[in-house]
Coordinates of C-alpha atoms and ligand atoms in Angstrom, one line a residue:
Chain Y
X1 CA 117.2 72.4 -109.9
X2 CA 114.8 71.8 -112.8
X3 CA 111.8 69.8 -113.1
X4 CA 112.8 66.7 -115.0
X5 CA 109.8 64.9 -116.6
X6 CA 110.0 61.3 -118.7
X7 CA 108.2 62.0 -122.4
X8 CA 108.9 59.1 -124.5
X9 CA 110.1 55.2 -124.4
X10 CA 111.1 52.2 -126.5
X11 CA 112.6 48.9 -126.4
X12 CA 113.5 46.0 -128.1
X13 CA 111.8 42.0 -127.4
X14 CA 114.6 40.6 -125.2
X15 CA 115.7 37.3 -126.3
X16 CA 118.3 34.8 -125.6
X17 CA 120.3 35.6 -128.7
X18 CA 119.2 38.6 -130.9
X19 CA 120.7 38.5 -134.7
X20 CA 121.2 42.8 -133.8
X21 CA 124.9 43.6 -133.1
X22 CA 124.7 46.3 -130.0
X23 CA 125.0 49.4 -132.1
X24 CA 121.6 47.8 -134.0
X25 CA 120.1 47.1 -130.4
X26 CA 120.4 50.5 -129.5
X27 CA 119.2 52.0 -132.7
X28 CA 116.2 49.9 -132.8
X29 CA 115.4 51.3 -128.6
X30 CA 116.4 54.8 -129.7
X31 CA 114.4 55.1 -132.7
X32 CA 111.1 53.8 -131.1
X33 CA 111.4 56.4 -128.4
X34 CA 112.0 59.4 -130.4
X35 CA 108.8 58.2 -132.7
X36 CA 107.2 58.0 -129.3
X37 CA 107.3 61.8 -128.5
X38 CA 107.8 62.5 -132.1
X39 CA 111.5 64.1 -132.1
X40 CA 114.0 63.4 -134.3
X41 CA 117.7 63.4 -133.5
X42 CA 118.0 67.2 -134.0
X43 CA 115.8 68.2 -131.2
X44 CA 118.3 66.2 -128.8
X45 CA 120.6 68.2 -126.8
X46 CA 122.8 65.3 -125.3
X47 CA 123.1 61.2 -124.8
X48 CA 123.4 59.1 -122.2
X49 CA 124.1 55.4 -122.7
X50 CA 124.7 52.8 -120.6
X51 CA 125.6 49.2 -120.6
X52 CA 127.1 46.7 -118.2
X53 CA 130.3 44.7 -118.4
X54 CA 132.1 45.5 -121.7
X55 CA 132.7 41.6 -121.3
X56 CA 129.4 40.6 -122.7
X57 CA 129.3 42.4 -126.0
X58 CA 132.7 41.4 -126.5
X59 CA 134.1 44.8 -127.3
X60 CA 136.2 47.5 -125.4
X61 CA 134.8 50.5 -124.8
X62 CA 131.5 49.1 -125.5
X63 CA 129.7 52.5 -124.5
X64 CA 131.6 54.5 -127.0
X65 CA 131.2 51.5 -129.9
X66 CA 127.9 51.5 -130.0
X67 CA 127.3 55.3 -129.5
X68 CA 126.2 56.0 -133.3
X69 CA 123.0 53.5 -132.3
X70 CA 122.2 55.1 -129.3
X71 CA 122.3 58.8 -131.2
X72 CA 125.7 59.9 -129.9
X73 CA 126.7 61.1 -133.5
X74 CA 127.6 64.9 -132.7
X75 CA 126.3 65.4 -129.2
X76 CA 127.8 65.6 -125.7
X77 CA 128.2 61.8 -124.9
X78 CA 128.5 60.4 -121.7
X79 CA 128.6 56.1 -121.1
X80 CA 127.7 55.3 -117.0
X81 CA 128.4 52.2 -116.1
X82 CA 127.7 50.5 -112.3
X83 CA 127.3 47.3 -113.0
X84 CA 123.6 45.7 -112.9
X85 CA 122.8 49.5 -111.1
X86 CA 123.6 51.1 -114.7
X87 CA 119.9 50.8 -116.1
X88 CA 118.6 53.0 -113.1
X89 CA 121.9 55.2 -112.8
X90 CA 122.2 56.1 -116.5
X91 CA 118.5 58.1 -116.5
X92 CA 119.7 59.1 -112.7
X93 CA 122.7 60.7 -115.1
X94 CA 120.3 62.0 -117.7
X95 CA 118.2 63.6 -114.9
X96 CA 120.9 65.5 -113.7
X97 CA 122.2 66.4 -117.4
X98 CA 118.6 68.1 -117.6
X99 CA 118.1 69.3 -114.2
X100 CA 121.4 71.0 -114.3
X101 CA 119.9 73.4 -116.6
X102 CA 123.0 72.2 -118.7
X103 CA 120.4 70.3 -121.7
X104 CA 117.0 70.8 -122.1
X105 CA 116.6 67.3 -124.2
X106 CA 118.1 64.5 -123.1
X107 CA 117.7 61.0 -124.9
X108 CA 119.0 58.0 -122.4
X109 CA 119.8 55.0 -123.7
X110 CA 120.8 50.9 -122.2
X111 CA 122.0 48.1 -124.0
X112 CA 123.1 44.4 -123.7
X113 CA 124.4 42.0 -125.2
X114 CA 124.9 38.6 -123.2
X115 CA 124.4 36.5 -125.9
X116 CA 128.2 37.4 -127.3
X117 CA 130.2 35.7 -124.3
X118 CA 131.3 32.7 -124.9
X119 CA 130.0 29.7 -123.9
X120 CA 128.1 31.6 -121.2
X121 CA 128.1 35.1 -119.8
X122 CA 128.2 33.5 -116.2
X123 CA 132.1 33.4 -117.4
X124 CA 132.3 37.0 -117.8
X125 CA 132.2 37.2 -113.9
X126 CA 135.4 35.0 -113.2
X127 CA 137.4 37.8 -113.6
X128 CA 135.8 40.3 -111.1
X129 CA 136.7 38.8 -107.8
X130 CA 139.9 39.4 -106.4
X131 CA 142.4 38.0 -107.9
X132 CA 144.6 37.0 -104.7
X133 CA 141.9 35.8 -102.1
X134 CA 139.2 35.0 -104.6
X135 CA 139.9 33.8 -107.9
X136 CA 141.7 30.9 -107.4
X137 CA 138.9 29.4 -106.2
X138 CA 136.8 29.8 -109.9
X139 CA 134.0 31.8 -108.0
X140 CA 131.4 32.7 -109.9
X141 CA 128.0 34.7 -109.1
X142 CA 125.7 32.0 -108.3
X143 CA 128.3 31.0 -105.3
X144 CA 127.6 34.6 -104.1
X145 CA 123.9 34.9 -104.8
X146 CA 123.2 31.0 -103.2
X147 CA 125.4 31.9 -99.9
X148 CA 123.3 35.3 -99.1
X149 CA 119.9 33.7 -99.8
X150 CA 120.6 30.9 -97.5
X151 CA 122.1 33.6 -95.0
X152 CA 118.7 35.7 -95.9
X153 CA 116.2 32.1 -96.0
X154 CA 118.4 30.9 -92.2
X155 CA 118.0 34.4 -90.3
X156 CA 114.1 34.9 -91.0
X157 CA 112.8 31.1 -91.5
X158 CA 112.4 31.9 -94.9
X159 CA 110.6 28.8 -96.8
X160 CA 111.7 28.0 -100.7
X161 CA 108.2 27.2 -101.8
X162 CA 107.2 30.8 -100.9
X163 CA 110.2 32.5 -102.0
X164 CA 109.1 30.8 -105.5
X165 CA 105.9 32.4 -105.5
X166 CA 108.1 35.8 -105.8
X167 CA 109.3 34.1 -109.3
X168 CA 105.9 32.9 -110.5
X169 CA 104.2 36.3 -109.7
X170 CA 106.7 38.1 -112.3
X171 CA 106.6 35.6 -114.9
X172 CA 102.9 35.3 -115.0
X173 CA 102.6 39.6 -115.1
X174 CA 105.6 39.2 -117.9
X175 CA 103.0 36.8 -120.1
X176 CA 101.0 40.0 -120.9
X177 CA 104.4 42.1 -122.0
X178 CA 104.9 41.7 -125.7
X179 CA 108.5 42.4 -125.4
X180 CA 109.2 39.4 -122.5
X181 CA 111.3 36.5 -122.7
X182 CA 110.1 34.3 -120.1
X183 CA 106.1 35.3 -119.5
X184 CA 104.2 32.1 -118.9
X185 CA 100.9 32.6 -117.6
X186 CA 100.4 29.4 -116.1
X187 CA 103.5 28.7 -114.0
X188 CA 103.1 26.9 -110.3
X189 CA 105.5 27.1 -107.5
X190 CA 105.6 23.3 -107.9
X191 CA 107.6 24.6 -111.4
X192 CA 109.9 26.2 -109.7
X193 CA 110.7 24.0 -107.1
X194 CA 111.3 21.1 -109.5
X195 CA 113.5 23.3 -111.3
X196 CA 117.2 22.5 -111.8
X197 CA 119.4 22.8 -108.6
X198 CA 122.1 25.3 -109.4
X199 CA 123.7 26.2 -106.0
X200 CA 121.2 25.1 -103.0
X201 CA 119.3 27.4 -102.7
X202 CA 119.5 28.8 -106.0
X203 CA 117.2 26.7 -108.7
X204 CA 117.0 27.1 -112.4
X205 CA 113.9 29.2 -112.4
X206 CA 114.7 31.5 -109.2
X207 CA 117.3 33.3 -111.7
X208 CA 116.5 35.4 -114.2
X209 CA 117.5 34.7 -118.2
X210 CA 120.6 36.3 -120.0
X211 CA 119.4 38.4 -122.6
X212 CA 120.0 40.2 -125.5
X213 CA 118.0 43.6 -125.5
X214 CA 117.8 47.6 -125.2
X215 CA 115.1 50.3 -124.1
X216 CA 115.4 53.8 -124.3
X217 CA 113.6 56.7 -123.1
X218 CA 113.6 60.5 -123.8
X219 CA 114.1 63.1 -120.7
X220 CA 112.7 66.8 -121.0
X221 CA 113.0 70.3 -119.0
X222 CA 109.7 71.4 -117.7
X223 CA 108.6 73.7 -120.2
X224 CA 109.7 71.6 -123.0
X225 CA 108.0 68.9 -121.3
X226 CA 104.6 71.1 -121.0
X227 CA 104.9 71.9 -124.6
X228 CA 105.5 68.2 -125.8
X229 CA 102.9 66.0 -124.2
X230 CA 100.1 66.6 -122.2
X231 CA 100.9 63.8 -119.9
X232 CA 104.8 64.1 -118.8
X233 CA 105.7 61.8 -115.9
X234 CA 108.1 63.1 -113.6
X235 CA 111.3 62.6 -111.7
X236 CA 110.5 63.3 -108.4
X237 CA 113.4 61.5 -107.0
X238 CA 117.0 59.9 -107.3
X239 CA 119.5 58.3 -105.3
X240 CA 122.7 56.0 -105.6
X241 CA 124.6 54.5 -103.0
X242 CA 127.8 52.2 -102.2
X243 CA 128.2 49.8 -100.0
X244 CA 131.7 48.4 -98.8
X245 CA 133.9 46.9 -102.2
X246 CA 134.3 43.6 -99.9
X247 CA 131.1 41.6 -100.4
X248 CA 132.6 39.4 -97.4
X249 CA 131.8 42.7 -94.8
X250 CA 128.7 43.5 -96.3
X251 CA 125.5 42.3 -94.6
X252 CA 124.0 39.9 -96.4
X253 CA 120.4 39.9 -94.8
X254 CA 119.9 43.6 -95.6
X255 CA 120.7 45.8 -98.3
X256 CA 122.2 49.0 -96.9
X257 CA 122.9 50.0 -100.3
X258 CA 119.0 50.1 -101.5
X259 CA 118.5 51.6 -98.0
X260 CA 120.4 54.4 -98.7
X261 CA 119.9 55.1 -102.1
X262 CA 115.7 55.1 -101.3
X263 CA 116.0 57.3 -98.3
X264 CA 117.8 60.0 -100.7
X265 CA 115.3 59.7 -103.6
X266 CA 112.5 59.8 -101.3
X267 CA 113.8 62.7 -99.5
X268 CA 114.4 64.3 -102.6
X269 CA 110.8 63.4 -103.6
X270 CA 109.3 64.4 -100.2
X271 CA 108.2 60.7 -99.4
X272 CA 107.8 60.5 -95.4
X273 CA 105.8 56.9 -95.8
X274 CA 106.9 55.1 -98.9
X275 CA 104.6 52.2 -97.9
X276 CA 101.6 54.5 -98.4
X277 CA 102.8 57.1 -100.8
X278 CA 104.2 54.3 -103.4
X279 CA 101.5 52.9 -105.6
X280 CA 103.7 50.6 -108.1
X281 CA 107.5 49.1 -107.0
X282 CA 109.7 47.8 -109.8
X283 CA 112.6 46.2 -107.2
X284 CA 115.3 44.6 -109.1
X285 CA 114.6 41.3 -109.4
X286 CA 117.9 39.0 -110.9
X287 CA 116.5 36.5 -108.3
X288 CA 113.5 36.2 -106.9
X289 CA 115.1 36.0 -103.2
X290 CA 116.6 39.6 -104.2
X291 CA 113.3 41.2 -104.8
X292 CA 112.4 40.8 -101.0
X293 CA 115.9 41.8 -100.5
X294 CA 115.3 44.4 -102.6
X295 CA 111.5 45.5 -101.0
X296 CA 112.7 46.0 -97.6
X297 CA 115.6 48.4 -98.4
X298 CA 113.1 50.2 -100.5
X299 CA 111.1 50.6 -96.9
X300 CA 108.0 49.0 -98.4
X301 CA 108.3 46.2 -96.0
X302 CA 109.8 45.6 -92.5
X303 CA 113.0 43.5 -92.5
X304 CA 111.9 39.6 -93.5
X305 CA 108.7 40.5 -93.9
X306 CA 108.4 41.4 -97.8
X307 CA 107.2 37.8 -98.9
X308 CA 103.8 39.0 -97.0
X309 CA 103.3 41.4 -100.0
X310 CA 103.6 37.8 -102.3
X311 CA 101.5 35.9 -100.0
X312 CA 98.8 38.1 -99.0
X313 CA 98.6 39.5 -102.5
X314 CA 99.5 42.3 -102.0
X315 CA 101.9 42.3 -104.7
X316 CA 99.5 41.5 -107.9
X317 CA 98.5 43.4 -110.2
X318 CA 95.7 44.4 -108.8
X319 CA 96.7 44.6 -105.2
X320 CA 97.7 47.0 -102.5
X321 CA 101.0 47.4 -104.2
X322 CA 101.9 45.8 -107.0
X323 CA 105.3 45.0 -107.7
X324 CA 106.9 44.3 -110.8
X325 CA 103.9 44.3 -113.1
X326 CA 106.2 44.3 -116.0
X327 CA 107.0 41.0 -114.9
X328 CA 110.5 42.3 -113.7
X329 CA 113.2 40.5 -114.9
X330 CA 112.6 37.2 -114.0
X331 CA 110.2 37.0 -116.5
X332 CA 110.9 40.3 -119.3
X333 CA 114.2 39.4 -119.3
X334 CA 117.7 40.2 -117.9
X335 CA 119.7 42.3 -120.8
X336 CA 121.7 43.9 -117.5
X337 CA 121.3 47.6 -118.2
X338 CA 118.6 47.3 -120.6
X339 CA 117.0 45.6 -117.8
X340 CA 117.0 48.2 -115.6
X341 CA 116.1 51.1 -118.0
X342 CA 112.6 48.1 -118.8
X343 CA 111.7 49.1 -115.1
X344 CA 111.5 53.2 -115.7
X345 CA 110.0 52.5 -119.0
X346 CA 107.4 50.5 -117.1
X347 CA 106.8 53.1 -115.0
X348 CA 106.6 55.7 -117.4
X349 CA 103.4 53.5 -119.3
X350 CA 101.9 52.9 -116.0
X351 CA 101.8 56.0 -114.7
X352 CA 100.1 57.4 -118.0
X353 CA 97.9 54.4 -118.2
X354 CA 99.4 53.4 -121.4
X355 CA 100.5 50.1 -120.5
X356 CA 97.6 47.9 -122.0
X357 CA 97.3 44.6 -120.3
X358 CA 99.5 45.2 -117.8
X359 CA 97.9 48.2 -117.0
X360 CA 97.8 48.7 -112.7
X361 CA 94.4 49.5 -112.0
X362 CA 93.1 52.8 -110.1
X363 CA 95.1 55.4 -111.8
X364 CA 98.6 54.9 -110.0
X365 CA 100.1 58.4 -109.0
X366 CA 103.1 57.1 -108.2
X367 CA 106.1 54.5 -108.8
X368 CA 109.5 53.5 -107.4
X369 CA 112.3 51.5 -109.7
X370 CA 115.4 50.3 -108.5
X371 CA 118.0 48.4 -109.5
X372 CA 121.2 46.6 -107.5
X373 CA 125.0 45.9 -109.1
X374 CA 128.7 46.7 -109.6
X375 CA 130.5 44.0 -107.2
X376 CA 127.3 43.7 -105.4
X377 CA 127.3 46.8 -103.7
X378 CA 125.8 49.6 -105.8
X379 CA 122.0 50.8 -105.1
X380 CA 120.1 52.8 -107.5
X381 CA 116.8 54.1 -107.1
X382 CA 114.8 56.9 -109.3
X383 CA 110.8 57.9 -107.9
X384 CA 108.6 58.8 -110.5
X385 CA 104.9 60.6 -110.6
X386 CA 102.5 62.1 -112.5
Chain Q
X1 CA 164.3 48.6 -127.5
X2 CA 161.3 46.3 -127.4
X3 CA 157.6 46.9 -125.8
X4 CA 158.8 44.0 -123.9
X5 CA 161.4 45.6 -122.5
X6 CA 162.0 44.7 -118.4
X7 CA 163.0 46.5 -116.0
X8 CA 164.7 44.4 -112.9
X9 CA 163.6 46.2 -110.1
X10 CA 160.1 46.1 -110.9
X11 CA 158.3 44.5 -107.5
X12 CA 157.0 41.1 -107.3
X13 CA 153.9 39.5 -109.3
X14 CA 151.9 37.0 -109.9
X15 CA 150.3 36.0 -113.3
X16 CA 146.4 35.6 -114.0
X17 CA 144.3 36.2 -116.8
X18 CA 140.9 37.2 -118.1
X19 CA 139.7 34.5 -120.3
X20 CA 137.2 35.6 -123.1
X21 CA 135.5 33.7 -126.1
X22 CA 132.8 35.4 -127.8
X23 CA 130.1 34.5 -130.7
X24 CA 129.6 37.5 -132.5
X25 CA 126.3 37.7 -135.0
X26 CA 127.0 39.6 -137.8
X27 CA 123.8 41.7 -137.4
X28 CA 121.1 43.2 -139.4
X29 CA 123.7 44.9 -141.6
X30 CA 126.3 42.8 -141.5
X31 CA 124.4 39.5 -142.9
X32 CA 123.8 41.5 -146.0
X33 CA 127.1 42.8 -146.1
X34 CA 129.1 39.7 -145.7
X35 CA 126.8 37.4 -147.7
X36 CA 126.9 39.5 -150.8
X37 CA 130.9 39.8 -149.9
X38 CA 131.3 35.9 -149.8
X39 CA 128.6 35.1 -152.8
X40 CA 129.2 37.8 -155.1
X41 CA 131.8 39.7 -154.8
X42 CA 130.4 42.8 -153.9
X43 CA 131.3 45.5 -151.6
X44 CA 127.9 46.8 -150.5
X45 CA 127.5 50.7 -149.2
X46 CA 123.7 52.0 -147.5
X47 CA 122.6 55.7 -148.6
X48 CA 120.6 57.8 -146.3
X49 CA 118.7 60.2 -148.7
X50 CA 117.7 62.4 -145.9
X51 CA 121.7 62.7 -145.0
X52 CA 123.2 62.3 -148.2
X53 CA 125.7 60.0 -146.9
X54 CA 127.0 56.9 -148.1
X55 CA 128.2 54.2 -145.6
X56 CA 130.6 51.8 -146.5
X57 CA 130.5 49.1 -144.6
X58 CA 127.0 49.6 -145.2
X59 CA 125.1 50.5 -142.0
X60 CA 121.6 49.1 -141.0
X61 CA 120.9 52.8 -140.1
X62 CA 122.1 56.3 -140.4
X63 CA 124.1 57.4 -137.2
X64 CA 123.2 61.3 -138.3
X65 CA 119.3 60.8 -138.0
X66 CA 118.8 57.7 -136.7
X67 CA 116.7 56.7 -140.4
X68 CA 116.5 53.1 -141.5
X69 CA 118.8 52.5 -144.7
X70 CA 117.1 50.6 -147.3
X71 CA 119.0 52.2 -150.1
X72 CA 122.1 49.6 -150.8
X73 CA 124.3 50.2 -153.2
X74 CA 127.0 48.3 -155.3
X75 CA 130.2 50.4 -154.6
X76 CA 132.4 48.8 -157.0
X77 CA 135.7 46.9 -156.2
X78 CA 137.8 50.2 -156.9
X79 CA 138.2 52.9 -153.7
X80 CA 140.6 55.4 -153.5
X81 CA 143.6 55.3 -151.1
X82 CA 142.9 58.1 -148.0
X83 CA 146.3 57.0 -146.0
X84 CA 148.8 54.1 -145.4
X85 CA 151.6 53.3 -143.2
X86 CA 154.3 50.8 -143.7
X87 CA 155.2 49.2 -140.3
X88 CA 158.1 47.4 -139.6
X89 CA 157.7 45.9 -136.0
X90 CA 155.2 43.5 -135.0
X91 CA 152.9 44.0 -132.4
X92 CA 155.5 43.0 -129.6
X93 CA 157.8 45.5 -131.5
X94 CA 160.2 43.1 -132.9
X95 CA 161.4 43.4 -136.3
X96 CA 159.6 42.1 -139.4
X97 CA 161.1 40.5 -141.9
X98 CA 159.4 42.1 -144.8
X99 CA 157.2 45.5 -144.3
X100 CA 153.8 45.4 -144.2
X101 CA 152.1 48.0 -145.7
X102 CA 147.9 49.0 -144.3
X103 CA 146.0 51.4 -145.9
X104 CA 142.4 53.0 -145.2
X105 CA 140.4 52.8 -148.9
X106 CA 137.3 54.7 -149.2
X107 CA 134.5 54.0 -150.8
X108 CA 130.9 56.5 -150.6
X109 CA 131.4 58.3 -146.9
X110 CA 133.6 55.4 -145.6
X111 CA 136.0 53.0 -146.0
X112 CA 137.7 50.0 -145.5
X113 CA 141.2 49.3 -143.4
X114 CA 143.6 46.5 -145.4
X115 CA 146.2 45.3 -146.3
X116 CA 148.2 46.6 -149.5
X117 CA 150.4 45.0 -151.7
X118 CA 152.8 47.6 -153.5
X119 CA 156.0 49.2 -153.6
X120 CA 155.7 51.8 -151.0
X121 CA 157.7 54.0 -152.9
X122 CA 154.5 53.8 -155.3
X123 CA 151.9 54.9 -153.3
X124 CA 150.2 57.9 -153.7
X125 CA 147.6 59.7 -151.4
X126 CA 144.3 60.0 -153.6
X127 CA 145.1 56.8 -156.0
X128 CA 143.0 54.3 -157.2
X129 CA 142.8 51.0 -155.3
X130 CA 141.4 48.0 -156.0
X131 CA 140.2 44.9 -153.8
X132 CA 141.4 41.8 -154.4
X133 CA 139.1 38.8 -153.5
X134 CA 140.0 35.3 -152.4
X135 CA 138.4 32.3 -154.9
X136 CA 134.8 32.2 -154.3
X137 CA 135.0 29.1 -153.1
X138 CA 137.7 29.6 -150.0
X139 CA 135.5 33.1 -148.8
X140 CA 133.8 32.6 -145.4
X141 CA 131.9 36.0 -144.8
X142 CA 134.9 37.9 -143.6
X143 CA 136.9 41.1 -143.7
X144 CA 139.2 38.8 -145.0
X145 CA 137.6 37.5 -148.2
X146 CA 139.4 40.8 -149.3
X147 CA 142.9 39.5 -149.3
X148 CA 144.3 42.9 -150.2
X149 CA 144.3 46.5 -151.8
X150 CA 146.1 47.1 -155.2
X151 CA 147.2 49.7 -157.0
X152 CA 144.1 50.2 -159.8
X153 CA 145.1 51.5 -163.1
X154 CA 141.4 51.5 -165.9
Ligands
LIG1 ZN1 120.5 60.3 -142.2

C-alpha cells in the first residue's frame, strides 16, 4: 500500500442554522481546502463525501444532491455513510482510494445540515429503532445516551461534577477556534451542573449543539505529497469496527467498537503503547460521558479511569496529552459528519503547528481521531503523524 | 392495473411511519434567486467566465471549478422547450381527468421543469416558451410564482 499523507483543509463556522443549503456548505469547505494546497478541481483524481442521516438535510440521496458542492462534477464519486462514524470513515475511504494506488489526488469531503429537520433533529432518530420492540415506545437518543452513562457513572462511582469538567475543558479550548459554536472561555462545572435536566444523567450542557457546518480536506500519494508541501502529515493508521446491531447486547460500560477499531489503526501504524506514542487524542465527544467512554477504548486510559486525564490535567492543552484541543464537539460544534472530519482537520493543523491559539505545545509528532455512530455501534479511528 | 394494486397472499403487516417536517433556507443562491423571482419578475442565470457556462437556476458557484459566480444575468422570461410528456395517471396511477402536460425549458446551460399549458398536438421540440407569472402581489418566493410554460410566438 501507498503512503497516504493529509496536504490541505477547510471548513465552514458551525452554527445553529446556516443561510447555506448543503451543496453551498460543501462548496464553501471544498473550496477553502483546495486554496489551502493551491489545487484546483482539475488536479483532483476522485471525491469522497460524506454526511449522516439523509433525514437532517431533508433530501434523499443527500450524498449524491450535494455532490456538485463537494467537487463531484465529473469524477469517480463515492458517498460513505455510518452514521456519527462517517466524518472519520469517509477520509478512512479516501485513504484507501489513494493507497490503493487507484487515485493519486483525492479531495474528501463532510457535510450537515441539522438545522433543516423539523422542529428538531432529535426527531430524525424516532425512526431508527426497531419498529416492533422499540418504536412504540417514542425512544429517542437521549433515552439511550442517559441509560449507558448511568450504567457507565453506577459501575465505576463515576461523580457528575467531574464528568462536567470533561464538557468545560472542550468548550473553554473551543473559545480560541474561530469556526466554534459553543467556545466560552469562562465556563465552570457549577454551569454545567445547573444546566437543564434532559434525561438524569444527561443535562443541557453535557450534549453537544446541532449544527449546521462542513470541512474538507485534500489527500495525496507520497510523491505528489513530497512535491506539494514541505510539511505533509500522514496516515499512519485506520480502522473501523462493528459492534452487535442490538444496542440492548452491547456493553454499555465499554466500547468494544473503539477497542477494535484502535487496535487495527495502531497496528497498522506500529503503535505498541498508544499511551506513550500518542501526543494529541481527538475522541468523539457528543457527550462529555462519551469522551471517557471514548478514551479508554482508544487505550489511552485503563477502564473508568479516563476522567484522571481531566482531573489531573492531563488533558489540557498544555498537558501530558491533550485531548480535544479543538474543543471537540461539545464546544466546535456537532454538524454530524462535518464533526468528525473537524477532528482530522485539527490534527492536520496541529501536527504542522499551524493551528494558532490552539496550537499544542512541544511540537506534537503524533495524533489519534476517532469518531463513534450508526445505531450506536460503529467505531472509527484514523492515526496521524508527521 | 393500479400501483396500488394488492396481492392477497402477501404475509401479515403492520403499519408505521417516518414522520418528517423540514425548514429549508433558500441559500446563498437561492435568496437572490427567488427574491428577484417574487419582486421582479426575473428569472436570474449565474455565468462562470472561466467555464463558460450559464446556470439557470442560478448557482452560488460553478460545479466544474468550484469558482464563486458573481456574474448574474437577466435570462429573459422566454426558454426554449428541451422535452415534455403528457401524463395521464396520477401519482397512485389512477386516471386523470384532464392531461397534464410537464416540460423541461432551458434557459443559458439549464433549465427549468413546469407545467405547460398547450395543445399537445402543438408542441414542438426546440420551440419558444414563455413563463407565465402569478400577480406580483400573490408570488411568495417559489418555483411556483411561475404558474406555467406557454407556447411564445415574438
Ligand atoms: Zn467554472
Amino acid at each position: 500500500m501507498r503512503k497516504v499523507a493529509v496536504i490541505g483543509a477547510g471548513m465552514t463556522r458551525f452554527v445553529r442554522r446556516a443561510l447555506e443549503t448543503p451543496k453551498e456548505l460543501s462548496w464553501e469547505a471544498a473550496r477553502m481546502a483546495l486554496e489551502s494546497c493551491e489545487l484546483t478541481m482539475d488536479d483532483i483524481d476522485a471525491v469522497c463525501f460524506g454526511t449522516a442521516p439523509d433525514a437532517f438535510d431533508g433530501v434523499h440521496m443527500n450524498g449524491e444532491y450535494a455532490s456538485d458542492g463537494a467537487g463531484g462534477w465529473r469524477k469517480p464519486f463515492m458517498r460513505s455513510y455510518v452514521g456519527g462514524g462517517t466524518g472519520i470513515f469517509v477520509p478512512i475511504q479516501g485513504w484507501y482510494h489513494v493507497a490503493s494506488g487507484m487515485f493519486d489526488v483525492v479531495l474528501v469531503v463532510a457535510e450537515e445540515k441539522m438545522s433543516s429537520y423539523y422542529p428538531h433533529a432529535q426527531a430524525a432518530f424516532l425512526t431508527i429503532f426497531d419498529h416492533t420492540t422499540e418504536r412504540p415506545l417514542g425512544p429517542n437518543l437521549l433515552w439511550i445516551f442517559a441509560l449507558e452513562m448511568n450504567r457507565y457513572m453506577s459501575t465505576y462511582g463515576l461523580k457528575k461534577e467531574d464528568i462536567a469538567r470533561v464538557a468545560v475543558l472542550h468548550k473553554r479550548n473551543a473559545a480560541a477556534h474561530p469556526c466554534a459554536l459553543l467556545g466560552d472561555a469562562n465556563i465552570t462545572v457549577e454551569d454545567v451542573l445547573n444546566s437543564e435536566v434532559l434525561a438524569w444523567p444527561v443535562q443541557r450542557l453535557d450534549v453537544s449543539p446541532v449544527s449546521d457546518g462542513a470541512v474538507a480536506i485534500v489527500l495525496a500519494a507520497e510523491h505528489v505529497a513530497k512535491r506539494l508541501t514541505d510539511k505533509p502529515v500522514w496516515i499512519e493508521g485506520v480502522g473501523w469496527h462493528l459492534d452487535t446491531a442490538y444496542w440492548t447486547n452491547r456493553d454499555l460500560v465499554y466500547p468494544r467498537y473503539v477497542e477494535y477499531a484502535a487496535r487495527m489503526a495502531y497496528e497498522m501504524a506500529g503503535i505498541k503503547e498508544p499511551r506513550k506514542e500518542i501526543h494529541i487524542a481527538e475522541p468523539y465527544d457528543p457527550f462529555d460521558y462519551k469522551a471517557l467512554h471514548h478514551l479508554e477504548g482508544l487505550q489511552l486510559a485503563p477502564r473508568g479511569r479516563a476522567i484522571e486525564l481531566y482531573l489531573d490535567g492531563t488533558a489540557e492543552r498544555d498537558g501530558d496529552l491533550p485531548i480535544c484541543p479543538s474543543g471537540g464537539l461539545l464546544g466546535v460544534g456537532n454538524p454530524i459528519a462535518a464533526a468528525g472530519l473537524m477532528k482530522i482537520a485539527e490534527l492536520f493543523w496541529q501536527l504542522r503547528g499551524e493551528a494558532g491559539e490552539r496550537q499544542v505545545p512541544g511540537n506534537p509528532r503524533r495524533g489519534v481521531a476517532q469518531a463513534w455512530g450508526d445505531l450506536m455501534q460503529v467505531g472509527t479511528v484514523v492515526v496521524m503523524g508527521r | 392495473m393500479t400501483f396500488l394494486e394488492r396481492d392477497p397472499l402477501a404475509p401479515q403487516a403492520w403499519f408505521g411511519n417516518l414522520p418528517a417536517a423540514h425548514r429549508y433556507t433558500y441559500g446563498l443562491a437561492g435568496e437572490r434567486f427567488f427574491r428577484a423571482l417574487k419582486d421582479e419578475g426575473k428569472i436570474l442565470g449565474s455565468y462562470c467566465p472561466k467555464c463558460d457556462r450559464t446556470y439557470v437556476p442560478a448557482t452560488a458557484f460553478c460545479e466544474r471549478c468550484l469558482g464563486e459566480l458573481t456574474d448574474w444575468r437577466d435570462m429573459g422570461l422566454v426558454g426554449e422547450l428541451h422535452t415534455f410528456t403528457v401524463l395521464y395517471v396520477d401519482v397512485e396511477g389512477r386516471p386523470l381527468e384532464t392531461p397534464q402536460i410537464v416540460g423541461l425549458v432551458s434557459f443559458g446551460d439549464g433549465g427549468i421543469v413546469h407545467f405547460l399549458h398547450a395543445d399537445p398536438e402543438s408542441l414542438v421540440i426546440g420551440m419558444p416558451m414563455r413563463a407565465v407569472l402569478k400577480p406580483p402581489h400573490e408570488r411568495q418566493g417559489s418555483i411556483l410564482d411561475i404558474q406555467y410554460f406557454e407556447p411564445f410566438q415574438a
